[in-house]
Short mmCIF file of C-alpha atoms and ligand atoms in Angstrom, two decimals:
data_model
loop_
_atom_site.label_atom_id
_atom_site.label_comp_id
_atom_site.label_asym_id
_atom_site.label_seq_id
_atom_site.Cartn_x
_atom_site.Cartn_y
_atom_site.Cartn_z
CA MET A 1 -37.90 -2.18 45.66
CA ILE A 2 -35.89 -2.78 48.88
CA GLY A 3 -36.66 -3.82 52.40
CA ILE A 4 -35.18 -1.76 55.24
CA ARG A 5 -34.12 -3.14 58.47
CA VAL A 6 -32.66 -1.39 61.59
CA GLU A 7 -30.84 -3.37 64.17
CA ASN A 8 -30.37 -2.32 67.73
CA LEU A 9 -30.27 1.31 66.82
CA LEU A 10 -29.02 3.69 69.44
CA LYS A 11 -28.78 7.53 69.00
CA LYS A 12 -27.86 9.93 71.79
CA PHE A 13 -27.55 13.79 71.74
CA GLY A 14 -25.43 14.49 74.76
CA THR A 15 -27.21 12.78 77.59
CA THR A 16 -30.47 12.63 75.64
CA VAL A 17 -31.16 9.04 74.39
CA ALA A 18 -33.28 9.85 71.26
CA LEU A 19 -33.41 6.05 70.21
CA ASP A 20 -32.93 3.27 72.49
CA SER A 21 -32.20 -0.11 70.78
CA VAL A 22 -34.67 0.08 68.08
CA ASN A 23 -35.24 -3.01 65.97
CA LEU A 24 -37.53 -2.72 62.94
CA SER A 25 -38.12 -4.54 59.58
CA ILE A 26 -39.84 -2.86 56.84
CA GLN A 27 -40.95 -4.78 53.82
CA ALA A 28 -40.18 -3.91 50.19
CA GLY A 29 -42.90 -1.67 48.83
CA GLU A 30 -44.56 -1.13 52.39
CA LEU A 31 -46.15 2.07 53.46
CA PHE A 32 -44.70 2.26 57.08
CA PHE A 33 -45.47 4.88 59.62
CA LEU A 34 -43.41 6.05 62.71
CA LEU A 35 -46.02 7.23 64.93
CA GLY A 36 -45.68 8.96 68.41
CA PRO A 37 -45.82 12.06 70.47
CA SER A 38 -43.46 15.02 70.07
CA GLY A 39 -39.89 14.12 71.07
CA CYS A 40 -40.24 10.18 70.89
CA GLY A 41 -37.45 9.98 68.25
CA LYS A 42 -39.45 9.66 64.93
CA THR A 43 -37.44 12.34 63.11
CA THR A 44 -34.17 11.03 64.47
CA LEU A 45 -34.89 7.76 63.05
CA LEU A 46 -35.85 9.09 59.67
CA ARG A 47 -32.60 11.15 59.48
CA LEU A 48 -30.66 7.90 60.41
CA LEU A 49 -32.35 6.30 57.47
CA ALA A 50 -31.51 9.13 55.20
CA GLY A 51 -27.91 9.27 56.43
CA PHE A 52 -27.83 12.72 58.02
CA TYR A 53 -26.97 11.12 61.25
CA THR A 54 -24.80 8.08 61.93
CA PRO A 55 -25.90 5.61 64.72
CA ASP A 56 -23.95 5.44 68.08
CA GLU A 57 -24.73 1.78 68.06
CA GLY A 58 -26.47 -0.72 65.89
CA ALA A 59 -26.80 -0.62 62.05
CA VAL A 60 -29.19 0.31 59.22
CA PHE A 61 -29.56 -2.16 56.26
CA PHE A 62 -31.14 -1.38 52.78
CA GLY A 63 -31.83 -4.73 51.49
CA LYS A 64 -28.57 -6.81 52.43
CA ASP A 65 -26.26 -3.69 52.37
CA ASN A 66 -25.29 -2.12 55.73
CA VAL A 67 -25.59 1.53 54.78
CA SER A 68 -24.87 2.82 58.22
CA LYS A 69 -21.71 4.77 57.14
CA ILE A 70 -22.69 5.65 53.55
CA PRO A 71 -23.33 9.33 53.15
CA PRO A 72 -26.82 10.69 52.26
CA TYR A 73 -25.98 11.46 48.68
CA LYS A 74 -25.10 7.89 48.02
CA ARG A 75 -28.10 6.28 49.50
CA ASN A 76 -30.46 7.21 46.86
CA THR A 77 -33.48 8.11 49.09
CA GLY A 78 -36.15 10.65 48.23
CA MET A 79 -37.06 13.03 51.17
CA VAL A 80 -39.96 15.16 51.58
CA PHE A 81 -39.93 17.68 54.51
CA GLN A 82 -42.66 19.32 56.54
CA SER A 83 -41.71 22.84 55.17
CA TYR A 84 -41.44 21.39 51.53
CA ALA A 85 -37.93 23.04 51.23
CA LEU A 86 -38.58 24.32 47.65
CA TRP A 87 -36.15 26.85 46.07
CA PRO A 88 -38.20 30.16 46.00
CA HIS A 89 -36.22 31.55 43.06
CA MET A 90 -36.72 28.63 40.84
CA THR A 91 -39.74 27.36 38.87
CA VAL A 92 -41.52 24.14 39.51
CA TYR A 93 -39.60 22.57 36.57
CA GLN A 94 -36.22 23.82 37.92
CA ASN A 95 -36.91 22.76 41.41
CA VAL A 96 -37.90 19.20 40.30
CA ALA A 97 -35.01 18.92 37.79
CA PHE A 98 -32.36 20.16 40.27
CA GLY A 99 -31.29 16.77 41.82
CA LEU A 100 -31.02 15.20 38.20
CA GLU A 101 -28.78 18.33 37.22
CA GLN A 102 -26.32 17.40 39.97
CA LYS A 103 -26.07 13.95 38.51
CA LYS A 104 -24.90 15.06 35.05
CA ILE A 105 -27.88 13.49 33.27
CA SER A 106 -28.57 14.60 29.56
CA ARG A 107 -30.92 17.34 29.03
CA ASN A 108 -33.43 15.23 27.15
CA GLU A 109 -33.60 12.61 29.91
CA ILE A 110 -33.97 15.39 32.40
CA LYS A 111 -36.86 16.64 30.50
CA GLU A 112 -38.54 13.40 30.21
CA ARG A 113 -38.27 12.51 33.75
CA VAL A 114 -39.21 15.80 35.15
CA GLU A 115 -42.35 15.86 32.93
CA ALA A 116 -43.16 12.23 34.16
CA ALA A 117 -42.83 13.21 37.84
CA LEU A 118 -45.05 16.29 37.35
CA ALA A 119 -47.54 14.33 35.67
CA SER A 120 -47.56 11.65 38.31
CA VAL A 121 -48.54 14.36 41.00
CA GLN A 122 -50.78 16.24 38.38
CA MET A 123 -48.64 19.25 38.46
CA GLU A 124 -47.62 19.49 34.49
CA PRO A 125 -49.73 22.64 33.96
CA TYR A 126 -47.81 24.56 36.72
CA ALA A 127 -44.21 23.85 35.53
CA GLN A 128 -43.34 27.33 34.90
CA ARG A 129 -44.75 28.84 38.05
CA LYS A 130 -42.68 29.79 41.20
CA PRO A 131 -43.52 28.14 44.45
CA ASN A 132 -45.08 31.30 45.86
CA GLN A 133 -47.59 31.17 43.04
CA LEU A 134 -48.89 27.85 44.28
CA SER A 135 -51.25 26.83 47.16
CA GLY A 136 -49.78 24.76 49.82
CA GLY A 137 -51.07 21.39 48.56
CA GLN A 138 -49.51 22.22 45.05
CA GLN A 139 -46.30 22.89 46.83
CA GLN A 140 -46.43 19.59 48.54
CA ARG A 141 -47.00 17.86 45.22
CA VAL A 142 -43.91 19.61 43.80
CA ALA A 143 -41.98 18.42 46.75
CA LEU A 144 -43.06 14.84 46.24
CA ALA A 145 -42.33 15.08 42.49
CA ARG A 146 -38.74 16.22 43.42
CA ALA A 147 -38.38 13.38 45.68
CA LEU A 148 -39.64 10.77 43.15
CA VAL A 149 -37.76 12.07 40.19
CA VAL A 150 -34.37 10.69 41.28
CA ARG A 151 -36.04 7.21 41.29
CA PRO A 152 -35.15 6.63 44.86
CA GLN A 153 -34.74 3.28 46.67
CA CYS A 154 -37.06 4.40 49.37
CA LEU A 155 -39.20 7.62 50.18
CA LEU A 156 -38.82 9.19 53.48
CA LEU A 157 -41.57 11.61 54.53
CA ASP A 158 -41.29 13.95 57.53
CA GLU A 159 -44.81 15.12 58.62
CA PRO A 160 -45.43 15.92 54.87
CA LEU A 161 -49.05 17.14 55.60
CA SER A 162 -48.84 19.14 58.84
CA ASN A 163 -48.87 22.58 56.93
CA LEU A 164 -52.28 21.83 55.18
CA ASP A 165 -55.72 22.55 56.19
CA ALA A 166 -57.86 19.39 57.25
CA LYS A 167 -59.67 19.01 53.87
CA LEU A 168 -56.48 19.07 51.86
CA ARG A 169 -54.80 16.71 54.23
CA ASN A 170 -57.44 14.11 53.71
CA GLU A 171 -57.04 14.46 49.96
CA MET A 172 -53.24 14.35 49.95
CA ARG A 173 -52.88 11.33 52.15
CA SER A 174 -54.89 9.20 49.62
CA GLU A 175 -52.69 10.59 46.88
CA ILE A 176 -49.51 9.88 48.76
CA ARG A 177 -50.63 6.09 49.22
CA ARG A 178 -51.61 6.07 45.62
CA ILE A 179 -48.30 7.31 44.35
CA CYS A 180 -46.25 4.99 46.83
CA LYS A 181 -48.13 2.04 45.50
CA GLU A 182 -47.93 3.11 41.78
CA PHE A 183 -44.22 3.54 42.05
CA GLU A 184 -43.91 0.36 44.26
CA LEU A 185 -41.88 2.42 46.77
CA THR A 186 -40.79 1.38 50.16
CA THR A 187 -41.88 4.45 52.19
CA ILE A 188 -41.31 5.55 55.78
CA TYR A 189 -43.70 8.15 56.86
CA VAL A 190 -43.37 10.12 60.18
CA THR A 191 -46.34 11.75 61.79
CA HIS A 192 -47.94 12.38 65.25
CA ASP A 193 -51.39 12.26 63.51
CA GLN A 194 -52.88 8.99 64.30
CA GLU A 195 -55.87 9.46 61.77
CA GLU A 196 -53.21 9.95 59.01
CA ALA A 197 -51.55 6.76 60.06
CA LEU A 198 -54.53 4.58 60.54
CA SER A 199 -56.01 5.62 57.28
CA ILE A 200 -53.28 4.85 54.89
CA ALA A 201 -50.55 2.81 56.58
CA ASP A 202 -49.83 -0.75 55.72
CA ARG A 203 -48.13 -0.90 59.12
CA ILE A 204 -47.37 1.32 62.15
CA ALA A 205 -44.58 1.55 64.67
CA VAL A 206 -45.73 3.28 67.78
CA PHE A 207 -42.81 5.05 69.57
CA SER A 208 -42.57 6.53 73.07
CA LYS A 209 -39.45 8.08 74.43
CA GLY A 210 -37.05 6.54 71.90
CA VAL A 211 -38.57 3.02 72.12
CA VAL A 212 -40.84 1.03 69.93
CA GLU A 213 -43.94 0.10 71.82
CA GLN A 214 -45.84 -1.86 69.19
CA VAL A 215 -45.66 -2.48 65.39
CA GLY A 216 -48.66 -3.80 63.65
CA THR A 217 -51.44 -2.97 61.15
CA PRO A 218 -53.83 -0.19 61.72
CA LEU A 219 -56.44 -2.66 62.81
CA GLN A 220 -54.10 -4.60 65.18
CA ILE A 221 -52.75 -1.28 66.81
CA TYR A 222 -56.13 -0.11 67.33
CA LYS A 223 -58.17 -3.26 68.28
CA ARG A 224 -55.33 -4.96 70.13
CA PRO A 225 -53.05 -2.44 71.80
CA LYS A 226 -50.29 -4.22 73.73
CA ASN A 227 -50.07 -1.74 76.60
CA ARG A 228 -51.60 1.29 78.29
CA PHE A 229 -49.53 3.66 76.44
CA VAL A 230 -50.53 2.56 72.92
CA ALA A 231 -54.19 2.23 73.99
CA ASN A 232 -54.09 5.70 75.19
CA PHE A 233 -52.24 7.23 72.42
CA ILE A 234 -54.24 5.74 69.72
CA GLY A 235 -58.00 6.92 69.86
CA GLU A 236 -60.05 7.38 73.20
CA THR A 237 -60.14 4.42 75.56
CA ASN A 238 -62.07 3.72 79.03
CA PHE A 239 -59.46 2.14 81.50
CA ILE A 240 -61.41 0.20 84.27
CA PRO A 241 -59.04 -1.32 86.97
CA GLY A 242 -59.72 -4.96 87.83
CA LYS A 243 -58.47 -8.18 88.90
CA VAL A 244 -58.35 -11.55 86.83
CA LEU A 245 -60.78 -14.26 88.05
CA ARG A 246 -60.16 -16.68 85.27
CA VAL A 247 -58.23 -17.24 82.06
CA GLY A 248 -59.26 -19.37 79.17
CA ALA A 249 -58.22 -19.74 75.47
CA GLY A 250 -57.35 -16.13 74.42
CA GLU A 251 -59.78 -14.54 76.98
CA GLY A 252 -59.98 -13.83 80.56
CA PHE A 253 -62.64 -13.07 83.09
CA VAL A 254 -62.22 -9.83 85.24
CA GLU A 255 -63.66 -8.54 88.40
CA THR A 256 -64.06 -4.72 88.70
CA GLU A 257 -66.00 -2.40 90.90
CA ILE A 258 -68.64 -2.01 88.22
CA GLY A 259 -69.22 -5.62 87.54
CA ASN A 260 -67.49 -8.74 86.07
CA PHE A 261 -66.35 -8.73 82.44
CA ARG A 262 -65.28 -11.30 79.71
CA GLY A 263 -62.52 -9.79 77.49
CA ALA A 264 -59.77 -10.60 75.03
CA LEU A 265 -56.19 -11.41 76.26
CA VAL A 266 -53.64 -9.60 74.01
CA ASN A 267 -51.00 -11.90 72.52
CA ALA A 268 -48.23 -10.98 74.69
CA THR A 269 -45.11 -12.62 75.93
CA HIS A 270 -46.29 -12.47 79.41
CA PRO A 271 -50.41 -12.45 79.39
CA PRO A 272 -52.20 -11.70 82.57
CA GLN A 273 -52.65 -14.68 85.01
CA VAL A 274 -55.30 -15.37 87.67
CA ASP A 275 -55.18 -12.68 90.46
CA ASP A 276 -53.16 -10.18 88.30
CA SER A 277 -54.03 -6.57 88.55
CA VAL A 278 -55.23 -5.44 85.05
CA TRP A 279 -56.80 -2.60 83.00
CA LEU A 280 -59.82 -3.32 80.93
CA CYS A 281 -59.66 -1.13 78.03
CA ILE A 282 -62.96 -0.33 76.21
CA ARG A 283 -63.26 2.06 73.22
CA PRO A 284 -66.13 4.60 73.61
CA GLU A 285 -67.69 3.36 70.37
CA SER A 286 -67.71 -0.28 71.52
CA LEU A 287 -70.05 0.52 74.44
CA LYS A 288 -73.78 0.19 73.26
CA LEU A 289 -76.59 1.78 75.06
CA GLU A 290 -79.76 -0.30 75.66
CA THR A 291 -82.94 0.23 77.76
CA THR A 292 -83.00 -3.54 78.83
CA PRO A 293 -80.07 -5.38 80.46
CA CYS A 294 -77.89 -7.81 78.27
CA SER A 295 -76.47 -11.11 79.25
CA GLU A 296 -72.84 -10.13 79.81
CA ASN A 297 -70.49 -7.10 80.13
CA CYS A 298 -73.39 -5.11 81.09
CA ILE A 299 -73.24 -1.81 83.29
CA ALA A 300 -76.43 -0.31 84.60
CA GLY A 301 -76.18 3.50 84.93
CA GLU A 302 -77.15 6.80 83.44
CA ILE A 303 -75.94 9.55 81.08
CA GLY A 304 -74.40 12.72 82.76
CA ASN A 305 -72.98 15.23 80.42
CA ALA A 306 -73.70 14.78 76.61
CA THR A 307 -72.09 16.74 73.81
CA TYR A 308 -73.66 16.69 70.42
CA PHE A 309 -71.51 16.70 67.18
CA GLY A 310 -74.27 16.11 64.58
CA GLU A 311 -73.51 12.50 63.30
CA VAL A 312 -72.23 11.48 66.70
CA ALA A 313 -72.69 12.30 70.46
CA HIS A 314 -70.39 11.81 73.28
CA TYR A 315 -71.83 10.86 76.61
CA GLU A 316 -70.34 10.48 80.22
CA PHE A 317 -71.99 7.21 81.40
CA GLU A 318 -71.99 7.15 85.28
CA LYS A 319 -72.25 4.33 87.56
CA GLN A 320 -71.35 4.48 91.30
CA GLY A 321 -69.16 7.35 90.69
CA VAL A 322 -67.25 5.58 87.93
CA ARG A 323 -67.49 7.74 84.51
CA LEU A 324 -67.28 5.99 81.25
CA LYS A 325 -66.99 7.80 77.77
CA ILE A 326 -69.52 6.24 75.21
CA SER A 327 -69.85 7.63 71.63
CA GLU A 328 -73.11 7.03 69.77
CA LEU A 329 -73.54 7.32 66.12
CA ASN A 330 -76.98 8.76 64.98
CA PRO A 331 -77.50 9.84 68.64
CA CYS A 332 -80.89 9.02 70.19
CA HIS A 333 -80.16 9.49 73.91
CA LEU A 334 -79.99 13.33 74.24
CA GLY A 335 -83.34 14.04 75.54
CA GLN A 336 -83.50 14.41 79.59
CA THR A 337 -86.14 11.70 79.60
CA ASN A 338 -84.18 8.95 78.08
CA ARG A 339 -80.97 9.19 80.06
CA LYS A 340 -81.65 7.30 83.06
CA GLY A 341 -82.06 3.52 83.75
CA LEU A 342 -79.94 2.59 80.91
CA PHE A 343 -77.42 -0.27 80.34
CA ALA A 344 -74.26 -0.12 78.53
CA SER A 345 -72.57 -3.19 77.12
CA ALA A 346 -69.54 -4.23 75.05
CA MET A 347 -68.80 -7.33 73.07
CA PRO A 348 -66.16 -9.49 74.80
CA GLU A 349 -63.81 -9.11 71.79
CA ASP A 350 -64.17 -5.31 72.07
CA VAL A 351 -62.79 -5.55 75.88
CA VAL A 352 -59.00 -5.74 75.94
CA ILE A 353 -57.13 -7.09 79.12
CA LEU A 354 -53.97 -5.37 79.74
CA LYS A 355 -51.57 -6.27 82.70
CA LYS A 356 -51.00 -3.25 84.87
P1 LIG B 401 -41.47 15.94 66.77
O1 LIG B 401 -42.70 15.10 66.51
O2 LIG B 401 -41.67 16.89 67.78
O3 LIG B 401 -40.71 16.29 65.67
P2 LIG B 401 -39.78 13.62 67.11
O4 LIG B 401 -40.53 12.38 67.70
O5 LIG B 401 -39.53 13.68 65.84
O6 LIG B 401 -40.64 14.92 67.72
P3 LIG B 401 -36.86 13.80 67.55
O7 LIG B 401 -36.85 15.21 66.72
O8 LIG B 401 -36.43 12.72 66.93
O9 LIG B 401 -38.38 13.50 68.08
O10 LIG B 401 -36.22 14.01 69.08
C1 LIG B 401 -35.98 13.03 69.89
C2 LIG B 401 -35.22 13.50 71.06
O11 LIG B 401 -33.90 13.89 70.87
C3 LIG B 401 -35.85 14.85 71.73
O12 LIG B 401 -35.79 14.74 73.18
C4 LIG B 401 -34.98 15.89 71.19
O13 LIG B 401 -35.04 17.00 71.98
C5 LIG B 401 -33.74 15.19 71.12
N1 LIG B 401 -32.85 15.85 69.80
C6 LIG B 401 -33.27 15.66 68.55
N2 LIG B 401 -32.28 16.31 67.71
C7 LIG B 401 -31.38 16.76 68.57
C8 LIG B 401 -30.11 17.63 68.35
N3 LIG B 401 -29.69 17.78 67.13
N4 LIG B 401 -29.54 17.85 69.36
C9 LIG B 401 -29.84 17.60 70.66
N5 LIG B 401 -31.08 16.88 70.97
C10 LIG B 401 -31.75 16.52 69.80
#
């Protein structure tokens, strides 16, 4: 197992800055996600780690070794691509064996290692099939086995599940976590799918325009976004503009046009101060609907549009022209008679105060 570190990484393509002074430290054995919208630099970073690109500035370290100038075939990384990139004319066995044959390993050892890799992804019975005789999920398992069979120092996954349907994606993501942990692999996983990242990551780096906006566990990223970009990119959020009245130990009191709120100050280098303009960020599921007023963070209003999804309903809750999104599990405010004279409230720890 090795840790991976990138220091002040800069990569340009012509005038496009794909990565701008990126610093990251990934622990040995960690399942680490690079998450962000299209074009933010995720794949560029993965390719720099694999050695397909060299940095314009900065360095990549595998353990203590600076590998920035080491070619891909000497880095011993296992890579899985979005398109699987299996050889169509080879059997599953031959696809997985290919990387080992290039290394002039004995036939017996190749057989042993290919069978073990296929067993680890539960694909032993399919060894003699060609890729076009497999489902998308099975092809993805073969691509994983091919990456694992070379006993890589780290595993690099580039949107590995984006060609699968929703049900298979769910199944395969738990499978990927199981395999990474079983093989004790340091794994870097690129995706723009926040659910994939939140559900299996140890930690996530959220990128925007070549810059790391925040690094943290799924819980930290979701519950304590450090800025509006992260709060907006991960999940749904209500943003309410306001002004800070008071600050205390880790919390602040904010005045807004729909009332005063107590909320959490995110642990930032420059936390909001009194009189600062801020955003209150409240997740739709953090707002609870009641028929009686609550003691704090309480908004009187009524439900406008409602959309029913079975286990959950999404409401537009209105007060003085301000609309907030609320989601309610096991919905009970869908009828016309129980939509008015309501109160929505959020616990102070679910209200995040961010500097504008
Ligand atoms: P996606 O989720 O769409 O794959 P991404 O976050 O992986 O996006 P990158 O592929 O890393 O983004 O691209 C980052 C930026 O660098 C983009 O603006 C892209 O157009 C540009 N870029 C990437 N590769 C090249 C290249 N080979 N030549 C020129 N520009 C490139």
